[in-house]
PDB file of C-alpha atoms and ligand atoms in Angstrom:
ATOM      1  CA  MET A   1     -48.627 -33.623 126.997  1.00  0.00           C
ATOM      2  CA  THR A   2     -50.871 -32.411 124.193  1.00  0.00           C
ATOM      3  CA  ASP A   3     -52.979 -30.539 126.716  1.00  0.00           C
ATOM      4  CA  ARG A   4     -50.113 -28.411 127.951  1.00  0.00           C
ATOM      5  CA  PRO A   5     -50.571 -24.785 126.931  1.00  0.00           C
ATOM      6  CA  TYR A   6     -48.009 -23.477 124.482  1.00  0.00           C
ATOM      7  CA  VAL A   7     -47.246 -20.512 122.285  1.00  0.00           C
ATOM      8  CA  ILE A   8     -45.579 -20.468 118.890  1.00  0.00           C
ATOM      9  CA  ASP A   9     -42.590 -18.215 118.267  1.00  0.00           C
ATOM     10  CA  GLN A  10     -41.842 -17.513 114.624  1.00  0.00           C
ATOM     11  CA  MET A  11     -38.550 -19.057 113.525  1.00  0.00           C
ATOM     12  CA  ILE A  12     -38.649 -18.830 109.703  1.00  0.00           C
ATOM     13  CA  SER A  13     -40.924 -16.356 107.931  1.00  0.00           C
ATOM     14  CA  ALA A  14     -43.124 -17.177 104.943  1.00  0.00           C
ATOM     15  CA  LYS A  15     -41.027 -14.725 102.933  1.00  0.00           C
ATOM     16  CA  SER A  16     -37.758 -16.501 103.800  1.00  0.00           C
ATOM     17  CA  ILE A  17     -39.276 -19.853 102.890  1.00  0.00           C
ATOM     18  CA  ALA A  18     -40.452 -18.534  99.514  1.00  0.00           C
ATOM     19  CA  ALA A  19     -37.032 -17.041  98.763  1.00  0.00           C
ATOM     20  CA  ARG A  20     -35.264 -20.254  99.704  1.00  0.00           C
ATOM     21  CA  ILE A  21     -37.618 -22.327  97.534  1.00  0.00           C
ATOM     22  CA  GLU A  22     -36.818 -20.118  94.551  1.00  0.00           C
ATOM     23  CA  THR A  23     -33.087 -20.799  94.994  1.00  0.00           C
ATOM     24  CA  LEU A  24     -33.590 -24.531  95.563  1.00  0.00           C
ATOM     25  CA  CYS A  25     -35.804 -24.867  92.499  1.00  0.00           C
ATOM     26  CA  GLY A  26     -33.109 -23.276  90.347  1.00  0.00           C
ATOM     27  CA  GLU A  27     -30.663 -25.946  91.532  1.00  0.00           C
ATOM     28  CA  ILE A  28     -33.168 -28.780  91.123  1.00  0.00           C
ATOM     29  CA  ALA A  29     -34.109 -27.667  87.605  1.00  0.00           C
ATOM     30  CA  GLN A  30     -30.434 -27.631  86.701  1.00  0.00           C
ATOM     31  CA  GLU A  31     -29.815 -31.086  88.207  1.00  0.00           C
ATOM     32  CA  PHE A  32     -32.765 -32.627  86.360  1.00  0.00           C
ATOM     33  CA  SER A  33     -32.532 -30.562  83.176  1.00  0.00           C
ATOM     34  CA  GLY A  34     -33.390 -32.675  80.157  1.00  0.00           C
ATOM     35  CA  THR A  35     -35.661 -34.984  82.153  1.00  0.00           C
ATOM     36  CA  ASP A  36     -38.663 -36.251  80.212  1.00  0.00           C
ATOM     37  CA  LYS A  37     -40.731 -35.990  83.390  1.00  0.00           C
ATOM     38  CA  LEU A  38     -39.698 -35.725  87.025  1.00  0.00           C
ATOM     39  CA  ILE A  39     -41.773 -37.661  89.555  1.00  0.00           C
ATOM     40  CA  VAL A  40     -42.071 -35.483  92.656  1.00  0.00           C
ATOM     41  CA  VAL A  41     -42.877 -37.717  95.627  1.00  0.00           C
ATOM     42  CA  GLY A  42     -44.334 -36.018  98.679  1.00  0.00           C
ATOM     43  CA  LEU A  43     -44.116 -37.739 102.054  1.00  0.00           C
ATOM     44  CA  LEU A  44     -47.475 -37.417 103.734  1.00  0.00           C
ATOM     45  CA  ARG A  45     -48.586 -35.555 105.587  1.00  0.00           C
ATOM     46  CA  GLY A  46     -46.029 -32.960 106.634  1.00  0.00           C
ATOM     47  CA  SER A  47     -44.726 -32.117 103.155  1.00  0.00           C
ATOM     48  CA  PHE A  48     -48.045 -31.138 101.575  1.00  0.00           C
ATOM     49  CA  VAL A  49     -47.544 -27.371 101.780  1.00  0.00           C
ATOM     50  CA  PHE A  50     -43.870 -27.533 100.836  1.00  0.00           C
ATOM     51  CA  ILE A  51     -44.497 -29.732  97.789  1.00  0.00           C
ATOM     52  CA  ALA A  52     -47.305 -27.429  96.627  1.00  0.00           C
ATOM     53  CA  ASP A  53     -45.005 -24.388  96.678  1.00  0.00           C
ATOM     54  CA  LEU A  54     -42.054 -26.340  95.310  1.00  0.00           C
ATOM     55  CA  VAL A  55     -43.758 -27.693  92.182  1.00  0.00           C
ATOM     56  CA  ARG A  56     -45.201 -24.299  91.307  1.00  0.00           C
ATOM     57  CA  GLU A  57     -41.703 -22.807  91.353  1.00  0.00           C
ATOM     58  CA  LEU A  58     -40.117 -25.715  89.462  1.00  0.00           C
ATOM     59  CA  ASP A  59     -39.593 -25.127  85.760  1.00  0.00           C
ATOM     60  CA  LEU A  60     -39.609 -28.799  84.682  1.00  0.00           C
ATOM     61  CA  PRO A  61     -42.191 -31.264  83.391  1.00  0.00           C
ATOM     62  CA  ILE A  62     -43.369 -33.093  86.507  1.00  0.00           C
ATOM     63  CA  GLU A  63     -45.914 -35.465  87.930  1.00  0.00           C
ATOM     64  CA  VAL A  64     -46.786 -35.799  91.597  1.00  0.00           C
ATOM     65  CA  ASP A  65     -47.156 -38.901  93.719  1.00  0.00           C
ATOM     66  CA  PHE A  66     -47.405 -39.452  97.462  1.00  0.00           C
ATOM     67  CA  LEU A  67     -46.128 -41.932  99.989  1.00  0.00           C
ATOM     68  CA  GLU A  68     -46.914 -42.188 103.671  1.00  0.00           C
ATOM     69  CA  ALA A  69     -44.439 -43.620 106.117  1.00  0.00           C
ATOM     70  CA  SER A  70     -44.733 -43.994 109.837  1.00  0.00           C
ATOM     71  CA  SER A  71     -41.794 -44.472 112.121  1.00  0.00           C
ATOM     72  CA  TYR A  72     -42.062 -45.777 115.618  1.00  0.00           C
ATOM     73  CA  GLY A  73     -39.494 -46.669 118.219  1.00  0.00           C
ATOM     74  CA  ASP A  74     -39.378 -49.938 120.093  1.00  0.00           C
ATOM     75  CA  ALA A  75     -37.471 -50.247 123.358  1.00  0.00           C
ATOM     76  CA  MET A  76     -34.184 -49.517 121.624  1.00  0.00           C
ATOM     77  CA  GLU A  77     -34.111 -46.117 119.933  1.00  0.00           C
ATOM     78  CA  SER A  78     -31.403 -47.151 117.484  1.00  0.00           C
ATOM     79  CA  SER A  79     -33.466 -49.973 115.959  1.00  0.00           C
ATOM     80  CA  ARG A  80     -36.262 -47.665 114.800  1.00  0.00           C
ATOM     81  CA  GLU A  81     -38.550 -49.249 112.260  1.00  0.00           C
ATOM     82  CA  VAL A  82     -40.277 -47.409 109.439  1.00  0.00           C
ATOM     83  CA  ARG A  83     -43.553 -48.733 108.020  1.00  0.00           C
ATOM     84  CA  ILE A  84     -45.035 -47.816 104.657  1.00  0.00           C
ATOM     85  CA  LEU A  85     -48.687 -46.898 105.304  1.00  0.00           C
ATOM     86  CA  LYS A  86     -49.416 -45.772 101.752  1.00  0.00           C
ATOM     87  CA  ASP A  87     -47.231 -46.633  98.800  1.00  0.00           C
ATOM     88  CA  LEU A  88     -46.788 -44.789  95.491  1.00  0.00           C
ATOM     89  CA  ARG A  89     -49.497 -45.165  92.859  1.00  0.00           C
ATOM     90  CA  GLY A  90     -47.031 -45.319  90.003  1.00  0.00           C
ATOM     91  CA  ALA A  91     -43.886 -47.255  89.055  1.00  0.00           C
ATOM     92  CA  ILE A  92     -40.572 -45.392  89.189  1.00  0.00           C
ATOM     93  CA  GLU A  93     -38.263 -47.814  87.367  1.00  0.00           C
ATOM     94  CA  GLY A  94     -36.058 -45.892  84.935  1.00  0.00           C
ATOM     95  CA  ARG A  95     -37.587 -42.571  86.017  1.00  0.00           C
ATOM     96  CA  ASP A  96     -36.265 -39.391  87.612  1.00  0.00           C
ATOM     97  CA  VAL A  97     -37.529 -39.064  91.168  1.00  0.00           C
ATOM     98  CA  LEU A  98     -37.389 -36.298  93.778  1.00  0.00           C
ATOM     99  CA  VAL A  99     -38.520 -37.216  97.298  1.00  0.00           C
ATOM    100  CA  VAL A 100     -39.890 -34.264  99.279  1.00  0.00           C
ATOM    101  CA  GLU A 101     -39.895 -34.349 103.091  1.00  0.00           C
ATOM    102  CA  ASP A 102     -40.699 -31.761 105.741  1.00  0.00           C
ATOM    103  CA  ILE A 103     -37.982 -32.471 108.326  1.00  0.00           C
ATOM    104  CA  VAL A 104     -34.975 -34.749 108.625  1.00  0.00           C
ATOM    105  CA  ASP A 105     -34.720 -35.471 112.321  1.00  0.00           C
ATOM    106  CA  THR A 106     -33.175 -38.836 113.336  1.00  0.00           C
ATOM    107  CA  GLY A 107     -32.888 -39.633 109.627  1.00  0.00           C
ATOM    108  CA  HIS A 108     -34.667 -43.008 109.850  1.00  0.00           C
ATOM    109  CA  THR A 109     -37.638 -42.037 107.671  1.00  0.00           C
ATOM    110  CA  LEU A 110     -35.787 -40.659 104.640  1.00  0.00           C
ATOM    111  CA  ASN A 111     -33.039 -43.239 104.984  1.00  0.00           C
ATOM    112  CA  HIS A 112     -35.593 -46.042 104.780  1.00  0.00           C
ATOM    113  CA  VAL A 113     -37.792 -44.458 102.116  1.00  0.00           C
ATOM    114  CA  THR A 114     -34.918 -43.581  99.778  1.00  0.00           C
ATOM    115  CA  ALA A 115     -33.443 -47.092 100.167  1.00  0.00           C
ATOM    116  CA  LEU A 116     -36.832 -48.606  99.341  1.00  0.00           C
ATOM    117  CA  LEU A 117     -37.315 -46.396  96.284  1.00  0.00           C
ATOM    118  CA  ARG A 118     -33.747 -46.973  95.105  1.00  0.00           C
ATOM    119  CA  SER A 119     -34.441 -50.731  95.138  1.00  0.00           C
ATOM    120  CA  ARG A 120     -37.034 -50.074  92.417  1.00  0.00           C
ATOM    121  CA  ASP A 121     -34.277 -48.931  90.030  1.00  0.00           C
ATOM    122  CA  PRO A 122     -35.141 -45.316  89.274  1.00  0.00           C
ATOM    123  CA  LYS A 123     -32.854 -43.550  86.799  1.00  0.00           C
ATOM    124  CA  ARG A 124     -32.017 -40.792  89.297  1.00  0.00           C
ATOM    125  CA  LEU A 125     -33.256 -40.430  92.861  1.00  0.00           C
ATOM    126  CA  LYS A 126     -32.715 -37.279  94.910  1.00  0.00           C
ATOM    127  CA  SER A 127     -34.267 -35.942  98.079  1.00  0.00           C
ATOM    128  CA  ILE A 128     -35.093 -32.549  99.486  1.00  0.00           C
ATOM    129  CA  ALA A 129     -36.168 -31.600 103.000  1.00  0.00           C
ATOM    130  CA  LEU A 130     -37.368 -28.199 104.077  1.00  0.00           C
ATOM    131  CA  LEU A 131     -35.770 -28.514 107.509  1.00  0.00           C
ATOM    132  CA  ASP A 132     -32.841 -30.427 108.922  1.00  0.00           C
ATOM    133  CA  LYS A 133     -31.957 -31.025 112.570  1.00  0.00           C
ATOM    134  CA  PRO A 134     -28.439 -32.473 112.205  1.00  0.00           C
ATOM    135  CA  SER A 135     -27.884 -32.647 115.964  1.00  0.00           C
ATOM    136  CA  ARG A 136     -30.669 -35.250 116.229  1.00  0.00           C
ATOM    137  CA  ARG A 137     -29.288 -37.683 113.644  1.00  0.00           C
ATOM    138  CA  GLU A 138     -29.213 -41.405 114.521  1.00  0.00           C
ATOM    139  CA  VAL A 139     -28.341 -42.768 111.077  1.00  0.00           C
ATOM    140  CA  ASP A 140     -25.876 -41.439 108.537  1.00  0.00           C
ATOM    141  CA  PHE A 141     -28.250 -39.761 106.126  1.00  0.00           C
ATOM    142  CA  ARG A 142     -27.900 -36.546 104.144  1.00  0.00           C
ATOM    143  CA  SER A 143     -30.606 -35.069 101.987  1.00  0.00           C
ATOM    144  CA  ASP A 144     -29.444 -33.740  98.613  1.00  0.00           C
ATOM    145  CA  TRP A 145     -31.091 -30.378  99.288  1.00  0.00           C
ATOM    146  CA  ILE A 146     -32.027 -28.753 102.581  1.00  0.00           C
ATOM    147  CA  GLY A 147     -34.068 -25.596 103.033  1.00  0.00           C
ATOM    148  CA  PHE A 148     -32.866 -24.626 106.481  1.00  0.00           C
ATOM    149  CA  GLU A 149     -30.742 -26.196 109.188  1.00  0.00           C
ATOM    150  CA  ILE A 150     -32.378 -25.688 112.572  1.00  0.00           C
ATOM    151  CA  PRO A 151     -31.421 -26.445 116.171  1.00  0.00           C
ATOM    152  CA  ASP A 152     -33.065 -29.192 118.210  1.00  0.00           C
ATOM    153  CA  GLU A 153     -36.414 -27.434 118.689  1.00  0.00           C
ATOM    154  CA  PHE A 154     -39.933 -28.729 118.102  1.00  0.00           C
ATOM    155  CA  VAL A 155     -41.389 -26.798 115.185  1.00  0.00           C
ATOM    156  CA  VAL A 156     -44.824 -26.435 113.576  1.00  0.00           C
ATOM    157  CA  GLY A 157     -46.423 -24.689 110.628  1.00  0.00           C
ATOM    158  CA  TYR A 158     -46.100 -24.739 106.850  1.00  0.00           C
ATOM    159  CA  GLY A 159     -47.563 -28.267 106.838  1.00  0.00           C
ATOM    160  CA  ILE A 160     -45.830 -29.467 110.000  1.00  0.00           C
ATOM    161  CA  ASP A 161     -47.946 -30.394 113.010  1.00  0.00           C
ATOM    162  CA  TYR A 162     -47.949 -30.788 116.726  1.00  0.00           C
ATOM    163  CA  ALA A 163     -50.568 -33.491 117.496  1.00  0.00           C
ATOM    164  CA  GLN A 164     -52.179 -32.678 114.112  1.00  0.00           C
ATOM    165  CA  ARG A 165     -52.465 -28.992 114.912  1.00  0.00           C
ATOM    166  CA  ASN A 166     -50.879 -25.851 113.445  1.00  0.00           C
ATOM    167  CA  ARG A 167     -50.231 -27.288 109.956  1.00  0.00           C
ATOM    168  CA  ASN A 168     -51.946 -24.238 108.436  1.00  0.00           C
ATOM    169  CA  LEU A 169     -49.574 -21.604 109.813  1.00  0.00           C
ATOM    170  CA  PRO A 170     -47.888 -19.884 106.854  1.00  0.00           C
ATOM    171  CA  PHE A 171     -44.505 -19.745 108.634  1.00  0.00           C
ATOM    172  CA  ILE A 172     -42.315 -22.132 110.647  1.00  0.00           C
ATOM    173  CA  GLY A 173     -42.616 -21.559 114.363  1.00  0.00           C
ATOM    174  CA  LYS A 174     -41.063 -23.014 117.446  1.00  0.00           C
ATOM    175  CA  VAL A 175     -43.309 -24.539 120.098  1.00  0.00           C
ATOM    176  CA  ARG A 176     -42.706 -23.039 123.532  1.00  0.00           C
ATOM    177  CA  PHE A 177     -44.558 -24.618 126.428  1.00  0.00           C
ATOM    178  CA  LEU A 178     -45.755 -22.150 128.999  1.00  0.00           C
ATOM    179  CA  GLY A 179     -44.209 -22.619 132.388  1.00  0.00           C
ATOM    180  CA  ASP A 180     -40.987 -24.062 130.907  1.00  0.00           C
ATOM    181  CA  GLU A 181     -39.043 -20.800 131.068  1.00  0.00           C
ATOM    182  CA  GLY A 182     -37.571 -21.152 134.542  1.00  0.00           C
TER     183      GLY A 182
HETATM  184  P1  LIG B   1     -37.000 -38.942 111.323  1.00  0.00           P
HETATM  185  O1  LIG B   1     -35.983 -38.197 110.501  1.00  0.00           O
HETATM  186  O2  LIG B   1     -37.227 -40.336 110.866  1.00  0.00           O
HETATM  187  O3  LIG B   1     -36.695 -38.863 112.780  1.00  0.00           O
HETATM  188  O4  LIG B   1     -38.420 -38.338 111.177  1.00  0.00           O
HETATM  189  C1  LIG B   1     -38.718 -37.162 110.639  1.00  0.00           C
HETATM  190  C2  LIG B   1     -40.195 -36.946 110.907  1.00  0.00           C
HETATM  191  O5  LIG B   1     -40.413 -36.682 112.291  1.00  0.00           O
HETATM  192  C3  LIG B   1     -40.699 -35.743 110.174  1.00  0.00           C
HETATM  193  O6  LIG B   1     -41.231 -36.084 108.926  1.00  0.00           O
HETATM  194  C4  LIG B   1     -41.781 -35.243 111.093  1.00  0.00           C
HETATM  195  O7  LIG B   1     -42.995 -35.916 110.813  1.00  0.00           O
HETATM  196  C5  LIG B   1     -41.357 -35.657 112.458  1.00  0.00           C
HETATM  197  N1  LIG B   1     -40.732 -34.521 113.169  1.00  0.00           N
HETATM  198  C6  LIG B   1     -39.425 -34.370 113.465  1.00  0.00           C
HETATM  199  N2  LIG B   1     -39.190 -33.220 114.079  1.00  0.00           N
HETATM  200  C7  LIG B   1     -40.389 -32.583 114.150  1.00  0.00           C
HETATM  201  C8  LIG B   1     -40.810 -31.306 114.679  1.00  0.00           C
HETATM  202  O8  LIG B   1     -40.021 -30.500 115.184  1.00  0.00           O
HETATM  203  N3  LIG B   1     -42.125 -31.018 114.562  1.00  0.00           N
HETATM  204  C9  LIG B   1     -43.026 -31.876 114.007  1.00  0.00           C
HETATM  205  N4  LIG B   1     -42.675 -33.067 113.490  1.00  0.00           N
HETATM  206  C10 LIG B   1     -41.366 -33.419 113.572  1.00  0.00           C
HETATM  207 MG1  LIG B   2     -43.242 -36.818 108.658  1.00  0.00          MG
END
């Protein structure tokens, strides 16, 4: 599958992403105003570009931490398991936390990660995802902030990969396999 030739059609421009981040950061700063320090938790690896732009636009005292989760399906899609491959370095008990994800797809990853982090008794825990594919949802999960709702398309760029490729595109593009048109 990874050897199939494909092209990338731009879906969301770098300019639109930047404008949306400005708006979102205004809302986030308002929500967490008065925080002593917000812990911004990036989910590796897809959120690394988003979190970099987000924190530079966020007018709050922050620190950054990272967590890596991996989801895999067994025979039954609905019993998807999520494993923590790399946990946070710091404690979050009594702290303000913002979890940053690239895409909410089935919802399993953020559902699991936010439940895990909530069990550590943070003061406030919110989540933001750049993209949301609501039509793909398997669990009832809603992120507190969403950059863009998108249809059920496979996307790359702005940190998001296809088989580890295309993370460095400055925009979000849709993968179109050649020969699929007819
Ligand atoms: P889910 O919400 O648990 O299904 O998982 C979301 C994760 O699936 C994201 O963090 C991405 O790593 C991956 N993913 C979902 N849709 C796409 C896509 O269109 N392109 C690349 N990765 C995707
Ligand atoms: Mg991911």
